[in-house]
Amino acid sequence: MLSRSRPFAFRKQRPPATHARRLSPRHSSTQPHEDASIPAQNMRLTALLSSGDTADARRLFDDMRRRTVVTWNAMVAGHARRGSTLDALEVATRMHRSGVSPNEATYASVLGACARGRHLRFGAQVHCQVVKSGSESLEVVGASLLDFYSSCFDLRASRTLFGSLHPRNELLWSPMVVALVRFNLPSDALDLLEQMPVPRDVFAWTAVIAGYARGAVDCCRKAIWLFALMMADDGVMPNEFTFDSVLRACMKMGALDFGRSVHSCLIRTGFESEKLITSALVDLYCRSDAVGDALLVYNDLEMPSLIASNTLIAGLIAMRRTEDAKIVFSQMPEHDSGSYNLMIKVYGIEGRIEHCQRMFEKMPRRNIVTLNSMMSVLLQNGKLEEGLKLFEQIKDERNTITWNSMISGYIQNDHSSEALKLFVVMCRLSIACSPSTFPALLQACATVGTIEQGKMVHAHLCKTPFESNGYVGTALVDMYMKCGCVGDARSAFCWITSLNVASWTSLINGLAQNGQWLEAIVEFGRMLKQDVNPNEITFLGLLMASARACLVNKGMRFFHSMESYGLVPTVEHYTCVVDLLGRTGHIREAKKFISEMPVPADGVVWGALLTACWYSMDLEMGEKVTEKLLCVGTKHVSAYVAMSNIYAKLGKWDDVVNVRTRLRNLDVKKEPGCSWIELKDIVHVFLVQDRNHPKRDDIYLMLEDLVSNISLLSEPDEPELLLPLS
């Protein structure tokens, strides 16, 4: 092995002292029978190294009386392929000291070993020897040097080497394109590809396409364009990695039609049975809700690979076709950890915890992914204590997903404060966060109403590269909006680099809920100018804003425009329209609108109209709507409250008693209105006539003092008969 005190270098062999030394039996070239056996021994040596039998290979190598450059190269390459960089370097050093000069194959193997092990210092020493030997201009050696520096993430050295060697080494163009993609510089790689002499090879094209396919939607669009350009570029034929990359880009964009075109192209080129391709095709069709096509691809395979089977199961689970997923699993000849993890997820979706545990115990090998999956299933099904026990067993692994799952589990089980405490512990232990860490935490802050805690989480977020992430940024906007901090929400929105429909919808709905109705409508206009199409939730916010701002015509235009975006209104949208018409006094129009709805009106729709009748004091219509609601049998408490108030206003006391009796017989209770204030990181919640606060005596003394100084201008009519609507 190499000594740490002595840098690696090929040393020049001193000339032999005597003529007798040169003609010694060990090194004599006058033994034809030995020379004839050398190729056979080299082939045997290569076979042993390829099979991984390094001990026998080493014995054969040591027993060889004469070693050629091929012999030494076989040993160097064998160690390099195993990833034994230092062993490869040691053999190369012995080779040079034995008087056998390294050739380009030697340098390529040694540099490849340094690249795999990312040994920049050793590789740089090899580069020095390459320069001394004058081998730098050799095409294979130059390409190996470039691959070495890019593998060690030395961009400056890669650019310098390419600039000095590429005029006399055409093989460097493709490795340099690959290097720029490796450095996450796809635009630079594309510029270099365009400068590359024709014909440009498939490796350069594939590298650039793969680089863009890993990016956001805009980058994926460019990857698809580059694929089409490649097919027209002097007939360059794509390989399996090209097809895989472009299919992944189609998947991200939802470009099903183009994906089908790629599928037909790969059938013509004979790649339809490649394991990498079939899994990408199955994934594309599953994510595009074309499960029939996914099954056709899968069923055409003689021996479906594990990755294709697992991809199909994952796609079926995403579409909630759990029974089909079970069938695929049962027909698989073999299973790996990924297969079992997916089935645990299937039974978790169905709430069959016993089956999850049975599958968990059946697994031959469990990894951290398996343990995380089982813990998530327990937490999602309300088994907080059992999930916490499993977390205690694996938390010392310091796995980010483990901690994220526990944080989410606390929030799902209404323990938001515990989730925030766990995050503090996570930071104290320096456990790495991921983009998935923060949305759950921000949701906890929004649920509890702790704006100070939310700002603390935001401060931690600013120390990470995730603040501009669309998923995280949207959660941050939502948290600030729910806490009433509209200005902070707008600032967070501006930081998002790739604004999508979820980001815009969070902003629009937040503005609508915080009383900035016109601003919500203005932001919708900006969203359309950015070529972002709204979704169903966007229109709920717009209808809410229109109703609060009493913009009837604008709201109705929003509602009728849903069809132009391919959206079908749901009961929630119809309820918002009824509220819009009712708030502006169009009670008769709202009643007519309900009668013309293509879906049956439920208690929520009739309740919205009833509330509108109460606000506009249209007691006659209110009584009719009340009768309709009683027939529907709604369980919404606010509807019964409005009914009681309307009957009381009409003086129908028997009906008041009847409604209140039905209200008491309901299995649900009216959620009491509350207010809260955050003081020193503690949220203080107050209900009507609340006597539970530890400072209640001081609070009520202050309240009495305030009331004594207030002049009541009027009394509500019949206070003993009217119930509050909120």
XYZ file of C-alpha atoms in Angstrom:
726
model
C 0.000 0.000 0.000
C 1.021 3.580 -0.446
C 2.829 5.375 2.306
C 1.194 8.581 3.487
C 4.563 10.296 3.773
C 5.554 9.569 0.193
C 3.505 11.122 -2.620
C 2.500 8.841 -5.459
C 4.741 9.045 -8.518
C 6.082 6.796 -11.205
C 9.859 6.678 -10.733
C 12.253 6.260 -13.559
C 14.032 2.887 -13.388
C 17.822 3.042 -13.091
C 19.700 1.227 -15.883
C 20.943 -2.284 -15.034
C 24.489 -2.455 -13.646
C 25.771 -5.405 -15.649
C 25.088 -7.281 -18.824
C 24.577 -10.430 -16.775
C 21.715 -8.737 -14.958
C 19.921 -8.052 -18.225
C 20.237 -11.709 -19.243
C 19.144 -13.238 -15.961
C 16.729 -16.179 -16.354
C 13.848 -14.239 -14.787
C 13.956 -11.518 -17.410
C 15.420 -13.346 -20.359
C 13.555 -13.089 -23.631
C 15.163 -16.266 -24.954
C 12.579 -18.614 -23.477
C 9.946 -19.128 -26.172
C 7.879 -21.607 -24.142
C 7.473 -19.026 -21.345
C 6.671 -16.236 -23.783
C 4.032 -18.410 -25.386
C 2.313 -18.924 -22.011
C 2.147 -15.222 -21.137
C -1.026 -14.437 -23.170
C -2.766 -17.429 -21.615
C -1.720 -16.334 -18.131
C -2.924 -12.785 -18.847
C -6.298 -14.108 -19.959
C -6.518 -16.252 -16.825
C -5.568 -13.254 -14.672
C -8.226 -11.062 -16.308
C -10.873 -13.766 -15.819
C -10.060 -14.121 -12.112
C -10.206 -10.365 -11.564
C -13.488 -10.075 -13.477
C -15.036 -12.774 -11.272
C -13.858 -10.981 -8.125
C -11.380 -13.685 -7.113
C -8.638 -11.232 -6.162
C -6.739 -13.678 -3.905
C -6.154 -16.229 -6.693
C -5.433 -13.411 -9.120
C -2.793 -12.027 -6.769
C -1.174 -15.496 -6.381
C -1.110 -16.002 -10.140
C 0.368 -12.546 -10.620
C 3.096 -13.110 -8.018
C 4.020 -16.503 -9.560
C 4.436 -15.116 -13.072
C 8.145 -15.064 -13.963
C 7.633 -12.468 -16.674
C 5.033 -9.701 -16.710
C 4.175 -7.609 -19.740
C 2.403 -4.270 -19.811
C -0.828 -6.186 -20.433
C -0.265 -8.147 -17.211
C 0.258 -5.023 -15.152
C -2.688 -3.261 -16.784
C -4.937 -6.217 -15.985
C -4.061 -5.914 -12.279
C -4.481 -2.135 -12.262
C -7.815 -2.305 -14.075
C -9.041 -5.138 -11.838
C -8.387 -3.152 -8.656
C -9.879 -0.024 -10.246
C -13.111 -1.840 -11.155
C -13.409 -3.068 -7.552
C -13.073 0.502 -6.320
C -9.751 -0.296 -4.620
C -8.083 2.944 -5.626
C -5.028 2.639 -3.393
C -4.367 -0.948 -4.525
C -4.570 0.166 -8.151
C -2.103 2.989 -7.454
C 0.267 0.646 -5.637
C 0.322 -1.809 -8.557
C 0.923 1.045 -11.006
C 3.854 2.244 -8.891
C 5.375 -1.261 -8.789
C 4.863 -1.520 -12.530
C 6.912 1.596 -13.199
C 9.627 0.558 -10.768
C 9.905 -2.814 -12.493
C 10.957 -1.097 -15.707
C 7.644 -1.491 -17.566
C 6.473 1.887 -18.833
C 2.768 2.687 -18.350
C 0.755 3.131 -21.531
C -2.514 4.935 -22.154
C -4.539 1.982 -20.829
C -2.597 2.166 -17.549
C -3.234 5.865 -17.135
C -6.911 5.455 -18.054
C -7.381 2.727 -15.409
C -5.523 4.624 -12.672
C -7.365 7.869 -13.391
C -10.646 5.964 -13.466
C -9.869 4.557 -10.008
C -9.083 8.035 -8.693
C -12.309 9.345 -10.238
C -14.433 6.657 -8.590
C -12.813 7.227 -5.213
C -12.663 11.016 -5.745
C -8.999 11.047 -4.720
C -8.109 14.461 -6.081
C -4.579 14.563 -4.627
C -3.549 11.159 -6.002
C -5.147 11.885 -9.366
C -3.297 15.189 -9.627
C -0.003 13.326 -9.045
C -0.921 10.903 -11.833
C -1.619 13.924 -14.037
C 1.919 15.170 -13.342
C 3.348 11.839 -14.471
C 1.144 11.944 -17.579
C 2.610 15.344 -18.486
C 6.176 14.118 -17.870
C 5.632 11.115 -20.103
C 4.115 13.215 -22.877
C 0.909 11.199 -22.810
C -1.452 14.103 -22.187
C -2.193 14.477 -25.893
C -3.345 10.869 -26.201
C -7.101 10.888 -26.776
C -8.038 8.262 -24.182
C -5.740 9.762 -21.541
C -7.117 13.278 -22.096
C -10.690 12.037 -21.802
C -9.799 10.118 -18.604
C -8.221 13.239 -17.108
C -11.320 15.277 -17.848
C -13.581 12.629 -16.354
C -11.365 12.495 -13.258
C -11.497 16.245 -12.573
C -15.244 16.454 -13.183
C -15.833 13.446 -10.906
C -13.887 15.279 -8.195
C -16.061 18.379 -8.825
C -13.141 20.582 -9.844
C -14.846 22.777 -12.426
C -11.903 25.117 -12.876
C -9.470 22.273 -13.643
C -11.998 20.689 -16.009
C -12.432 23.901 -17.982
C -8.667 24.524 -18.091
C -7.920 21.007 -19.281
C -10.596 21.157 -21.962
C -9.398 24.549 -23.175
C -5.803 23.355 -23.565
C -6.456 19.919 -25.085
C -9.653 20.003 -27.136
C -8.083 21.542 -30.298
C -6.073 18.327 -30.756
C -8.382 15.862 -28.991
C -11.890 15.516 -30.412
C -12.828 12.968 -27.754
C -12.970 15.698 -25.099
C -16.168 17.355 -26.326
C -18.599 14.755 -24.986
C -16.857 14.349 -21.583
C -16.879 18.123 -21.161
C -20.605 18.292 -21.926
C -21.184 15.508 -19.377
C -18.997 17.369 -16.879
C -21.026 20.585 -17.182
C -24.237 18.629 -16.620
C -22.595 16.994 -13.592
C -21.905 20.506 -12.275
C -25.618 21.290 -12.753
C -24.874 23.740 -15.586
C -27.246 22.471 -18.297
C -27.344 25.791 -20.169
C -23.521 25.834 -20.420
C -23.624 22.213 -21.534
C -26.149 23.103 -24.242
C -23.964 25.986 -25.449
C -20.998 23.621 -25.716
C -23.132 21.016 -27.483
C -24.057 23.611 -30.105
C -20.337 24.399 -30.637
C -19.428 20.711 -30.876
C -18.251 19.490 -34.282
C -20.742 17.325 -36.124
C -21.632 14.568 -35.919
C -22.433 15.042 -32.241
C -22.602 11.707 -30.448
C -25.526 10.320 -28.483
C -23.661 10.593 -25.148
C -23.432 14.386 -25.374
C -27.087 14.678 -26.429
C -28.215 12.341 -23.665
C -26.247 14.215 -20.997
C -27.867 17.547 -21.884
C -31.359 16.040 -22.171
C -30.913 14.312 -18.792
C -29.655 17.549 -17.244
C -32.762 19.453 -18.289
C -35.084 16.534 -17.453
C -33.978 16.748 -13.809
C -35.164 20.359 -13.565
C -38.536 22.056 -13.225
C -41.335 22.042 -15.791
C -39.709 24.675 -18.029
C -36.488 22.648 -18.103
C -38.434 19.477 -18.908
C -40.054 21.270 -21.829
C -36.573 22.060 -23.128
C -35.511 18.428 -22.650
C -38.375 17.314 -24.896
C -37.444 19.938 -27.497
C -33.817 18.753 -27.424
C -34.932 15.158 -27.927
C -36.854 16.147 -31.042
C -33.839 18.131 -32.233
C -31.537 15.164 -31.658
C -33.736 12.871 -33.735
C -33.380 15.331 -36.620
C -29.629 15.818 -36.156
C -27.944 13.640 -38.761
C -29.940 10.631 -37.604
C -28.347 10.274 -34.149
C -29.962 7.237 -32.576
C -30.996 7.539 -28.925
C -29.979 4.905 -26.387
C -31.865 3.571 -23.373
C -30.657 6.430 -21.165
C -31.908 9.001 -23.680
C -35.343 7.408 -23.727
C -35.425 7.166 -19.941
C -34.580 10.863 -19.548
C -37.157 12.116 -22.047
C -39.852 9.862 -20.551
C -39.091 11.296 -17.102
C -39.459 14.791 -18.574
C -42.833 13.846 -20.097
C -43.873 12.492 -16.712
C -43.113 15.760 -14.918
C -44.906 17.824 -17.556
C -47.871 15.502 -17.886
C -47.112 15.312 -21.624
C -48.859 11.994 -22.197
C -49.263 12.387 -25.956
C -45.570 13.106 -26.511
C -44.756 10.218 -24.182
C -46.791 7.915 -26.409
C -44.808 9.179 -29.417
C -41.575 8.357 -27.589
C -42.998 4.916 -26.812
C -43.620 4.228 -30.497
C -40.114 5.476 -31.291
C -38.451 3.132 -28.817
C -40.456 0.191 -30.176
C -39.049 0.925 -33.627
C -35.517 1.058 -32.224
C -35.897 -2.153 -30.205
C -35.615 -0.736 -26.676
C -39.134 -1.579 -25.468
C -37.922 -4.485 -23.306
C -35.080 -2.676 -21.534
C -35.600 -2.723 -17.754
C -34.858 0.984 -17.414
C -37.294 1.875 -20.203
C -40.185 -0.331 -19.100
C -40.169 1.088 -15.580
C -40.134 4.649 -16.981
C -43.043 3.837 -19.315
C -45.090 2.261 -16.528
C -44.382 5.277 -14.316
C -45.389 7.713 -17.078
C -48.697 5.994 -17.797
C -49.575 5.569 -14.116
C -48.892 9.211 -13.314
C -50.945 10.251 -16.348
C -53.959 8.174 -15.175
C -53.496 5.881 -18.191
C -53.354 2.729 -16.101
C -54.614 0.627 -19.013
C -51.514 1.521 -21.037
C -49.306 0.842 -18.012
C -50.802 -2.638 -17.671
C -50.335 -3.303 -21.401
C -46.634 -2.445 -21.135
C -46.244 -4.555 -18.004
C -48.164 -7.577 -19.323
C -46.094 -7.622 -22.519
C -42.954 -8.325 -20.489
C -41.916 -11.976 -20.383
C -40.101 -11.541 -17.069
C -41.041 -8.218 -15.455
C -38.157 -6.800 -13.460
C -38.467 -5.928 -9.790
C -38.236 -2.222 -10.551
C -41.033 -2.422 -13.164
C -43.276 -4.371 -10.766
C -42.635 -1.997 -7.894
C -43.250 1.005 -10.164
C -46.600 -0.427 -11.254
C -47.618 -1.157 -7.657
C -46.678 2.403 -6.640
C -48.730 3.798 -9.534
C -51.751 1.695 -8.632
C -51.501 2.835 -5.020
C -51.400 6.475 -6.134
C -54.679 5.865 -8.009
C -56.158 4.104 -4.959
C -56.429 0.816 -6.871
C -55.206 -1.145 -3.903
C -56.788 -4.464 -4.927
C -54.946 -4.378 -8.258
C -51.732 -3.566 -6.404
C -52.207 -6.659 -4.234
C -52.715 -8.836 -7.324
C -49.482 -7.580 -8.908
C -47.628 -8.216 -5.642
C -49.000 -11.755 -5.345
C -47.897 -12.590 -8.909
C -44.319 -11.387 -8.483
C -41.799 -14.264 -8.424
C -39.615 -12.378 -5.962
C -39.922 -9.394 -3.648
C -37.468 -6.901 -2.253
C -37.715 -4.373 0.570
C -39.359 -1.879 -1.781
C -42.145 -4.364 -2.588
C -42.909 -4.970 1.088
C -42.771 -1.244 1.857
C -45.383 -0.599 -0.821
C -47.688 -3.286 0.541
C -47.388 -1.850 4.027
C -48.546 1.419 2.485
C -51.470 -0.345 0.768
C -52.768 -1.865 3.989
C -52.151 1.446 5.753
C -54.428 3.236 3.265
C -57.119 0.668 3.986
C -56.614 1.104 7.725
C -55.745 -2.586 8.175
C -53.019 -2.194 10.766
C -52.871 -5.919 11.558
C -52.042 -6.721 7.930
C -49.361 -4.008 7.962
C -47.748 -5.527 11.021
C -47.983 -9.013 9.525
C -46.261 -7.828 6.344
C -43.688 -5.981 8.451
C -42.850 -9.138 10.415
C -42.764 -11.240 7.229
C -40.001 -9.164 5.660
C -36.669 -11.035 5.481
C -34.705 -7.787 5.798
C -35.804 -4.467 7.211
C -34.146 -1.177 6.461
C -34.730 2.379 7.588
C -37.246 2.886 4.767
C -39.303 -0.037 6.069
C -39.243 1.265 9.624
C -40.236 4.738 8.432
C -43.113 3.287 6.393
C -44.441 1.299 9.353
C -44.148 4.285 11.661
C -46.025 6.527 9.185
C -48.835 3.979 8.864
C -49.254 3.818 12.643
C -49.282 7.595 12.980
C -51.686 8.141 10.093
C -54.139 5.687 11.642
C -54.194 7.346 15.038
C -51.772 4.934 16.738
C -49.676 7.735 18.200
C -48.226 5.785 21.136
C -47.189 2.818 18.981
C -45.703 5.132 16.365
C -43.809 6.981 19.077
C -42.377 3.710 20.397
C -41.070 2.842 16.948
C -39.649 6.355 16.610
C -37.768 5.947 19.900
C -36.152 2.789 18.499
C -34.868 4.397 15.292
C -34.425 8.086 16.108
C -30.713 7.623 16.792
C -30.258 6.804 13.095
C -30.676 10.584 12.636
C -32.635 9.978 9.455
C -34.413 13.093 8.209
C -37.480 11.193 6.966
C -37.873 9.522 10.363
C -37.994 12.857 12.160
C -40.218 14.432 9.502
C -42.685 11.558 9.833
C -42.864 11.949 13.601
C -43.426 15.699 13.290
C -46.234 15.085 10.781
C -47.645 12.363 13.029
C -47.926 14.745 15.958
C -49.762 17.258 13.765
C -52.131 14.642 12.310
C -53.021 13.569 15.852
C -53.666 17.150 17.069
C -50.418 17.511 19.014
C -49.053 20.546 17.184
C -47.144 21.819 20.214
C -45.277 18.506 20.505
C -44.377 18.759 16.813
C -42.775 22.165 17.386
C -40.875 20.866 20.418
C -39.560 17.923 18.397
C -38.332 20.313 15.706
C -36.348 22.206 18.341
C -34.722 18.917 19.398
C -34.048 18.108 15.743
C -32.205 21.422 15.308
C -30.276 20.939 18.548
C -29.030 17.540 17.326
C -28.066 19.063 13.943
C -30.249 16.601 12.048
C -30.547 17.768 8.458
C -33.868 19.260 7.377
C -35.506 18.666 4.006
C -38.179 20.564 2.059
C -40.775 18.238 3.640
C -39.811 19.321 7.168
C -41.152 22.851 6.960
C -44.683 22.585 5.478
C -45.739 20.306 8.356
C -44.253 22.684 10.932
C -45.844 25.723 9.329
C -49.174 23.919 9.316
C -48.717 23.302 13.052
C -48.078 27.002 13.640
C -51.162 27.925 11.613
C -53.273 25.389 13.532
C -52.171 26.602 16.955
C -52.141 30.244 15.870
C -48.613 30.883 17.146
C -47.217 33.539 14.864
C -44.037 33.874 16.920
C -43.357 30.153 16.576
C -44.108 30.493 12.880
C -41.537 33.240 12.553
C -39.019 31.069 14.404
C -39.574 28.280 11.880
C -39.248 30.836 9.088
C -35.923 31.985 10.546
C -34.619 28.406 10.434
C -35.966 28.119 6.899
C -33.941 31.164 5.819
C -30.759 29.265 6.715
C -31.615 26.553 4.180
C -31.905 26.667 0.368
C -35.605 25.732 0.612
C -37.210 29.158 1.111
C -37.697 29.627 -2.627
C -39.046 26.083 -3.055
C -42.621 26.194 -4.365
C -43.943 23.595 -1.922
C -42.302 25.202 1.113
C -43.017 28.781 0.031
C -46.702 28.002 -0.444
C -46.917 26.573 3.083
C -45.223 29.722 4.408
C -47.752 31.956 2.614
C -50.600 29.852 3.980
C -49.264 30.054 7.544
C -48.907 33.840 7.495
C -52.349 34.267 5.925
C -54.022 32.083 8.565
C -52.287 34.094 11.282
C -53.504 37.353 9.697
C -50.051 38.590 8.653
C -50.887 39.555 5.071
C -47.727 41.614 4.547
C -45.450 38.787 5.614
C -47.431 36.393 3.417
C -46.897 38.640 0.398
C -43.158 38.838 1.123
C -42.940 35.050 1.353
C -44.838 34.769 -1.923
C -42.302 36.993 -3.694
C -39.463 34.644 -2.673
C -40.932 31.646 -4.504
C -38.941 31.090 -7.691
C -41.311 28.735 -9.545
C -44.837 29.948 -8.867
C -47.447 27.289 -9.545
C -51.218 27.131 -9.174
C -50.918 26.107 -5.494
C -48.802 29.186 -4.705
C -51.192 31.590 -6.429
C -54.246 29.900 -4.906
C -52.785 30.188 -1.406
C -52.263 33.926 -1.944
C -55.694 34.541 -3.501
C -57.637 32.567 -0.887
C -55.603 34.121 1.930
C -56.396 37.623 0.727
C -60.081 36.705 0.438
C -60.158 35.331 3.990
C -58.389 38.408 5.387
C -60.799 40.954 3.960
C -58.678 42.073 1.006
C -61.249 40.997 -1.543
C -60.379 43.312 -4.414
C -56.673 42.496 -4.025
C -57.536 38.804 -4.354
C -59.240 39.461 -7.691
C -56.299 41.583 -8.881
C -53.859 38.778 -8.033
C -56.000 36.395 -10.071
C -55.445 38.640 -13.086
C -51.689 38.569 -12.478
C -51.828 34.787 -12.221
C -53.461 34.481 -15.643
C -50.831 36.785 -17.171
C -48.174 34.352 -15.921
C -49.893 31.573 -17.954
C -50.892 29.691 -14.802
C -54.346 28.142 -15.045
C -56.557 28.127 -11.933
C -57.930 25.023 -10.251
C -61.133 24.324 -8.330
C -59.772 25.749 -5.070
C -58.748 28.990 -6.791
C -62.360 29.598 -7.799
C -63.579 28.976 -4.259
C -61.393 31.877 -3.128
C -62.591 34.085 -6.000
C -66.253 33.367 -5.267
C -65.659 34.070 -1.573
C -63.967 37.382 -2.403
C -66.783 38.347 -4.778
C -69.417 37.521 -2.153
C -67.708 39.543 0.581
C -67.165 42.488 -1.791
C -70.793 42.213 -3.061
C -69.560 41.893 -6.666
C -72.413 39.776 -7.982
C -71.732 40.106 -11.702
C -67.991 39.531 -11.263
C -68.622 36.475 -9.110
C -71.083 34.972 -11.583
C -68.582 35.510 -14.417
C -65.967 33.663 -12.373
C -68.385 30.790 -11.818
C -69.375 30.449 -15.470
C -65.713 30.685 -16.608
C -64.801 27.456 -14.820
C -65.837 25.391 -17.841
C -63.347 27.243 -20.067
C -60.552 25.863 -17.845
C -61.925 22.337 -17.994
C -63.214 22.473 -14.416
C -66.549 21.063 -13.226
C -68.195 22.996 -10.358
C -68.715 21.003 -7.172
C -71.280 21.414 -4.403
C -68.827 23.770 -2.666
C -68.840 26.114 -5.674
C -72.641 26.093 -5.851
C -72.776 26.889 -2.137
C -70.485 29.881 -2.679
C -72.739 31.162 -5.486
C -75.800 30.846 -3.238
C -73.906 32.784 -0.568
C -72.898 35.393 -3.186
C -76.489 35.935 -4.311
C -77.866 35.787 -0.774
C -75.437 38.337 0.686
C -76.403 40.856 -1.982
C -80.130 40.442 -1.384
C -80.865 38.292 -4.457
C -82.796 35.703 -2.448
C -85.238 34.742 -5.217
C -82.369 34.342 -7.722
C -80.512 32.170 -5.231
C -83.602 29.957 -4.795
C -83.936 29.628 -8.574
C -80.215 28.874 -8.885
C -80.585 25.993 -6.414
C -83.526 24.543 -8.316
C -81.483 24.543 -11.555
C -78.368 22.934 -10.066
C -77.226 19.785 -11.950
C -76.335 18.142 -8.617
C -78.691 17.611 -5.658
C -78.545 20.412 -3.099
C -77.413 19.232 0.314
C -77.938 20.754 3.726
C -74.977 23.091 3.316
C -76.465 24.707 0.194
C -79.874 25.176 1.817
C -78.164 26.382 4.991
C -76.352 29.112 3.018
C -79.677 30.291 1.610
C -81.289 30.181 5.053
C -78.515 32.306 6.519
C -78.997 34.791 3.670
C -82.726 34.915 4.462
C -81.936 35.705 8.102
C -79.495 38.494 7.227
C -81.924 40.079 4.747
C -84.871 39.451 7.098
C -86.806 37.683 4.339
C -88.743 35.655 6.867
C -91.261 34.277 4.389
C -88.580 32.722 2.217
C -86.671 31.734 5.352
C -89.638 29.717 6.585
C -89.871 27.841 3.252
C -86.148 27.119 3.281
C -86.445 25.949 6.885
C -89.105 23.423 5.908
C -86.858 22.219 3.089
C -83.933 21.853 5.493
C -86.012 19.856 7.941
C -86.894 17.467 5.125
C -83.234 17.123 4.146
C -82.331 16.469 7.780
C -79.121 18.478 7.933
C -76.729 18.072 10.831
C -75.167 21.522 10.434
C -75.734 23.325 13.718
C -75.672 26.823 12.182
C -78.720 25.933 10.065
C -80.735 25.027 13.176
C -79.604 28.237 14.856
C -80.868 30.258 11.891
C -84.156 28.291 11.887
C -84.707 28.989 15.567
C -84.040 32.684 15.126
C -86.410 32.950 12.141
C -89.254 31.137 13.974
C -88.652 33.339 17.012
C -88.860 36.460 14.855
C -92.156 35.191 13.391
C -93.462 34.422 16.883
C -93.847 30.690 16.222
C -92.764 29.496 19.640
C -93.849 25.882 19.193
C -91.616 25.648 16.142
C -88.787 27.253 18.120
C -89.136 24.546 20.754
C -89.282 21.869 18.046
C -86.099 23.114 16.351
C -84.239 23.395 19.644
C -85.350 19.883 20.595
C -83.998 18.529 17.314
C -80.795 20.486 17.883
C -80.314 18.888 21.288
C -80.915 15.416 19.809
C -78.131 15.841 17.242
C -74.948 13.864 17.755
C -72.897 16.971 16.983
C -72.317 20.123 18.940
C -71.957 23.683 17.773
C -68.297 24.645 17.875
C -68.202 27.579 20.290
C -66.743 30.828 19.049
C -63.427 31.739 20.615
C -60.731 34.368 20.575
C -57.075 34.042 21.438
C -53.963 36.010 22.069
C -50.322 34.911 21.981
C -48.166 36.111 24.861
C -44.584 34.938 25.442
C -44.965 31.965 23.069
C -48.159 30.824 24.859
C -51.553 30.952 23.124
C -54.369 31.954 25.495
C -57.820 30.845 24.212
C -61.061 32.373 25.542
C -64.611 31.049 25.155
C -67.937 32.610 26.160
C -68.268 32.540 29.963
C -64.947 30.699 30.197
C -63.849 30.055 33.803
C -60.906 27.734 33.041
C -58.086 30.242 32.591
C -55.682 30.331 35.574
C -55.897 34.163 35.594
C -59.686 34.170 35.334
C -60.267 36.272 38.458
C -57.959 39.056 37.283
C -59.460 38.905 33.797
C -63.047 39.231 35.034
C -62.138 42.083 37.398
C -60.651 43.959 34.445
C -63.727 43.124 32.352
C -66.081 44.483 35.013
C -64.020 47.655 35.204
C -64.271 48.077 31.422
C -68.023 47.361 31.344
C -68.671 49.918 34.086
C -67.200 52.592 31.819
C -69.163 51.610 28.690
C -72.542 53.135 27.892
C -74.755 50.534 26.215
C -76.648 52.261 23.397
C -79.220 49.570 22.670
C -80.426 46.165 23.737
C -81.036 43.279 21.244
C -84.640 42.221 20.775
C -85.771 39.184 22.727
C -82.319 38.119 23.906
C -83.688 35.008 25.535
C -85.039 33.734 22.205
C -82.299 34.542 19.683
C -79.243 32.366 19.291
C -75.932 33.696 17.943
C -75.131 32.686 14.354
C -71.409 32.352 15.053
